[in-house]
Amino acid sequence: MTREKLSSNLDKVIWNVEQARMMVSEHHIVKIVAVGKYSTIEDIATLYSLGQRAFGENQVQQLSLRSDELEDLPIEWHMIGTLQKNKINQLIALHPSLFQSLDSLELAKALNDRLVTANKTMNCLLQINSANEDTKSGVNVDEAIEIYSTIQKTCPNIKLKGVMCIGANSEDIDKVKESFIITKEIYDQLEGASICSMGMSGDYELAIACGSNLVRIGSSIFDS
Ligand SMILES: *Cc1c(COP(=O)(O)O)cnc(C)c1O
């Protein structure tokens, strides 16, 4: 993609985020994480040069390749995809700024064990399956608060910072909105949580209106 196109795409997203967050409150700050899965290393480097600092990948392999290739840039890397157990050690070695898709108590225990061994900690979000879709990862809405607090109590090397959800995969805007509202309600009840990650290219303005303070944007930035 050309630098001009990336620049105008990014400007549009920033503008839309700005409008949406100001409707919530002047004090409501929203972080944009640019999701690179449809893009190239070159486009990520260009976006960085345009001022974007936080980037997300949904595969450990891709995160590894790209953070390695771009190691001279102080990029804030986020892991946003399902983590296979056999990739735990690789993710720990990459020490992402935030692992957003911690999606079960079982994974939390396995991750914590390896973190203890490595004498490291990791910032994580608990992923909630708030749309209640079989195809999506994440803990059930009914169990989310209990699992969050169990992880806080039993997994000292996991630093929980809040929650993440993927909006309902539906044309029905009310369904999408409901999944965001449910996630925000859970977020508001959590001890010490500061990040509510909701919203992608198709629904980030709605997510912000529902209280999201971190949006994960791929195609709106990287598609021409
Ligand atoms: C791909 C992806 C995104 C970005 O999706 P777009 O619709 O392209 O903005 C956000 N979050 C997760 C977990 C993803 O896998």
Coordinates of C-alpha atoms and ligand atoms in Angstrom, one line a residue:
M1 CA 0.0 0.0 0.0
T2 CA 1.1 3.5 -0.5
R3 CA 2.1 5.7 2.4
E4 CA -0.6 8.2 1.3
K5 CA -3.3 5.5 1.4
L6 CA -2.2 4.2 4.8
S7 CA -2.0 7.8 6.1
S8 CA -5.6 8.6 5.0
N9 CA -7.0 5.3 6.3
L10 CA -5.3 5.9 9.7
D11 CA -6.6 9.5 9.8
K12 CA -10.1 8.3 9.2
V13 CA -9.9 5.8 12.0
I14 CA -8.4 8.3 14.4
W15 CA -11.1 10.8 13.4
N16 CA -14.0 8.3 14.0
V17 CA -12.5 7.2 17.3
E18 CA -12.2 10.8 18.3
Q19 CA -15.9 11.5 17.5
A20 CA -17.0 8.4 19.3
R21 CA -15.0 8.9 22.4
M22 CA -16.0 12.5 22.8
M23 CA -19.6 11.4 22.8
V24 CA -18.8 9.3 25.9
S25 CA -16.6 11.9 27.6
E26 CA -13.7 14.2 27.0
H27 CA -11.8 12.1 29.6
H28 CA -12.6 8.8 27.9
I29 CA -9.3 7.9 26.2
V30 CA -9.3 5.1 23.6
K31 CA -6.2 3.2 22.5
I32 CA -6.0 2.1 18.8
V33 CA -4.2 -1.2 18.2
A34 CA -3.5 -1.8 14.5
V35 CA -4.0 -5.4 13.6
G36 CA -1.5 -6.5 11.1
K37 CA -2.9 -9.9 10.0
Y38 CA -3.8 -8.6 6.5
S39 CA -0.8 -6.5 6.1
T40 CA 2.9 -6.7 5.3
I41 CA 6.0 -5.8 7.4
E42 CA 6.5 -2.8 5.1
D43 CA 3.1 -1.5 5.8
I44 CA 3.5 -1.9 9.5
A45 CA 6.8 0.0 9.4
T46 CA 5.1 2.7 7.4
L47 CA 2.3 3.0 9.8
Y48 CA 4.8 3.2 12.6
S49 CA 6.5 6.1 10.8
L50 CA 3.0 7.8 10.7
G51 CA 2.8 7.7 14.4
Q52 CA 1.0 4.4 15.2
R53 CA 2.7 2.7 18.1
A54 CA 0.6 -0.3 19.2
F55 CA 0.2 -3.3 16.9
G56 CA -1.5 -6.6 17.3
E57 CA -1.1 -10.1 15.8
N58 CA -3.3 -13.1 16.1
Q59 CA -0.6 -15.8 15.7
V60 CA 2.5 -16.3 17.8
Q61 CA 4.5 -17.2 14.7
Q62 CA 3.6 -14.0 12.9
L63 CA 4.2 -12.0 16.1
S64 CA 7.6 -13.6 16.4
L65 CA 8.6 -12.9 12.8
R66 CA 7.5 -9.3 12.8
S67 CA 8.7 -8.2 16.2
D68 CA 12.0 -9.8 15.3
E69 CA 12.2 -8.0 11.9
L70 CA 11.1 -4.7 13.4
E71 CA 13.1 -5.0 16.7
D72 CA 14.7 -1.6 16.2
L73 CA 11.3 0.1 16.5
P74 CA 9.9 0.5 20.0
I75 CA 6.6 -1.0 19.0
E76 CA 4.1 -2.0 21.6
W77 CA 3.1 -5.6 20.5
H78 CA -0.2 -7.2 21.4
M79 CA -1.1 -10.9 21.0
I80 CA -4.8 -11.0 20.2
G81 CA -5.4 -14.5 18.9
T82 CA -6.1 -18.0 20.4
L83 CA -2.9 -19.3 22.1
Q84 CA -2.1 -23.0 21.5
K85 CA -0.6 -24.6 24.6
N86 CA 2.5 -25.6 22.6
K87 CA 3.2 -22.0 21.8
I88 CA 3.2 -20.8 25.4
N89 CA 7.0 -20.7 25.8
Q90 CA 7.4 -18.9 22.5
L91 CA 4.9 -16.2 23.6
I92 CA 6.7 -15.8 26.9
A93 CA 10.0 -15.3 25.2
L94 CA 8.4 -12.5 23.0
H95 CA 7.1 -10.8 26.2
P96 CA 4.2 -8.9 24.5
S97 CA 3.0 -5.7 26.0
L98 CA -0.4 -7.3 26.4
F99 CA -1.8 -10.8 25.8
Q100 CA -5.5 -10.0 25.1
S101 CA -6.9 -13.5 24.5
L102 CA -6.5 -15.5 27.7
D103 CA -9.6 -17.6 27.2
S104 CA -9.8 -20.3 29.9
L105 CA -8.8 -21.0 33.5
E106 CA -6.9 -24.1 32.2
L107 CA -4.8 -21.9 29.8
A108 CA -4.2 -19.4 32.7
K109 CA -2.8 -22.2 34.9
A110 CA -0.6 -23.6 32.2
L111 CA 0.7 -20.1 31.3
N112 CA 1.3 -19.2 34.9
D113 CA 3.3 -22.4 35.5
R114 CA 5.6 -21.5 32.6
L115 CA 5.9 -17.9 33.7
V116 CA 6.9 -19.0 37.2
T117 CA 9.6 -21.2 35.7
A118 CA 10.8 -18.5 33.5
N119 CA 10.6 -16.0 36.4
K120 CA 8.5 -13.6 34.3
T121 CA 5.1 -12.0 34.4
M122 CA 2.7 -11.2 31.6
N123 CA -0.1 -8.6 31.3
C124 CA -3.2 -10.3 30.1
L125 CA -6.9 -9.7 29.4
L126 CA -9.5 -12.3 30.0
Q127 CA -11.4 -13.0 26.8
I128 CA -15.2 -13.3 27.3
N129 CA -17.5 -15.0 24.9
S130 CA -20.1 -12.4 25.4
A131 CA -21.9 -13.2 22.1
N132 CA -22.2 -16.8 23.4
E133 CA -21.2 -18.2 20.0
D134 CA -19.8 -21.8 19.8
T135 CA -17.3 -20.7 17.2
K136 CA -15.7 -18.1 19.6
S137 CA -13.2 -18.6 22.3
G138 CA -13.5 -17.1 25.7
V139 CA -15.0 -17.8 29.1
N140 CA -18.8 -17.9 29.5
V141 CA -20.5 -14.7 30.7
D142 CA -21.8 -16.4 33.8
E143 CA -18.4 -17.6 34.9
A144 CA -16.3 -14.6 33.9
I145 CA -16.1 -12.7 37.2
E146 CA -15.4 -15.9 39.2
I147 CA -12.7 -17.0 36.7
Y148 CA -11.1 -13.6 36.7
S149 CA -10.8 -13.6 40.5
T150 CA -9.6 -17.2 40.6
I151 CA -6.8 -16.2 38.2
Q152 CA -5.9 -13.2 40.3
K153 CA -5.7 -15.4 43.4
T154 CA -4.0 -18.5 42.0
C155 CA -1.9 -17.2 39.1
P156 CA 0.5 -14.6 40.6
N157 CA 2.6 -14.2 37.4
I158 CA -0.4 -13.3 35.3
K159 CA -1.2 -9.6 35.7
L160 CA -4.8 -9.3 34.7
K161 CA -5.6 -5.8 33.3
G162 CA -9.2 -6.3 32.2
V163 CA -11.3 -8.0 29.5
M164 CA -11.6 -8.5 25.8
C165 CA -14.4 -9.6 23.6
I166 CA -15.2 -10.0 19.9
G167 CA -18.6 -8.5 19.1
A168 CA -21.4 -10.8 18.0
N169 CA -21.0 -11.9 14.4
S170 CA -24.4 -10.6 13.3
E171 CA -26.0 -8.1 11.0
D172 CA -28.3 -7.2 13.8
I173 CA -26.8 -4.2 15.5
D174 CA -28.7 -4.8 18.7
K175 CA -27.1 -8.2 19.1
V176 CA -23.6 -6.7 18.6
K177 CA -24.5 -3.9 21.1
E178 CA -25.8 -6.4 23.6
S179 CA -22.5 -8.4 23.5
F180 CA -20.6 -5.1 24.2
I181 CA -22.9 -4.0 27.0
I182 CA -22.6 -7.4 28.7
T183 CA -18.8 -7.2 28.5
K184 CA -18.8 -3.7 29.9
E185 CA -21.0 -4.7 32.8
I186 CA -18.5 -7.5 33.7
Y187 CA -15.6 -5.1 33.3
D188 CA -17.2 -2.6 35.7
Q189 CA -17.4 -5.3 38.4
L190 CA -13.7 -6.3 38.3
E191 CA -11.2 -5.4 40.9
G192 CA -8.4 -3.1 39.5
A193 CA -9.3 -3.6 35.8
S194 CA -8.4 -0.8 33.5
I195 CA -8.7 -2.2 29.9
C196 CA -11.9 -3.0 28.2
S197 CA -10.9 -4.2 24.7
M198 CA -13.9 -4.2 22.3
G199 CA -14.4 -3.2 18.7
M200 CA -13.0 -4.0 15.3
S201 CA -13.3 -2.4 11.9
G202 CA -17.0 -3.1 11.6
D203 CA -18.1 -2.1 15.0
Y204 CA -15.6 0.1 16.9
E205 CA -17.7 3.2 17.1
L206 CA -20.5 1.2 18.7
A207 CA -18.0 -0.5 21.0
I208 CA -16.6 2.9 22.2
A209 CA -20.2 4.1 22.8
C210 CA -20.6 1.0 25.0
G211 CA -17.5 1.9 27.0
S212 CA -14.6 0.3 25.1
N213 CA -11.2 1.9 25.8
L214 CA -9.2 -0.2 23.4
V215 CA -10.1 -1.0 19.8
R216 CA -8.4 -3.5 17.5
I217 CA -8.5 -2.3 13.9
G218 CA -7.3 -4.3 10.9
S219 CA -9.0 -4.0 7.6
S220 CA -10.0 -0.3 8.0
I221 CA -6.4 0.6 8.2
F222 CA -4.7 -2.0 5.9
D223 CA -7.3 -2.6 3.2
S224 CA -7.2 -0.3 0.2
Ligands
LIG1 C1 -8.4 -9.7 12.9 C2 -8.8 -9.3 14.2 C3 -9.2 -8.0 14.5 C4 -9.3 -6.9 13.4 O1 -10.3 -7.2 12.6 P1 -10.8 -6.1 11.5 O2 -12.2 -6.5 11.3 O3 -10.0 -6.4 10.3 O4 -10.6 -4.8 12.0 C5 -9.5 -7.7 15.8 N1 -9.5 -8.6 16.8 C6 -9.1 -9.9 16.6 C7 -9.1 -10.8 17.7 C8 -8.8 -10.3 15.3 O5 -8.4 -11.6 15.1

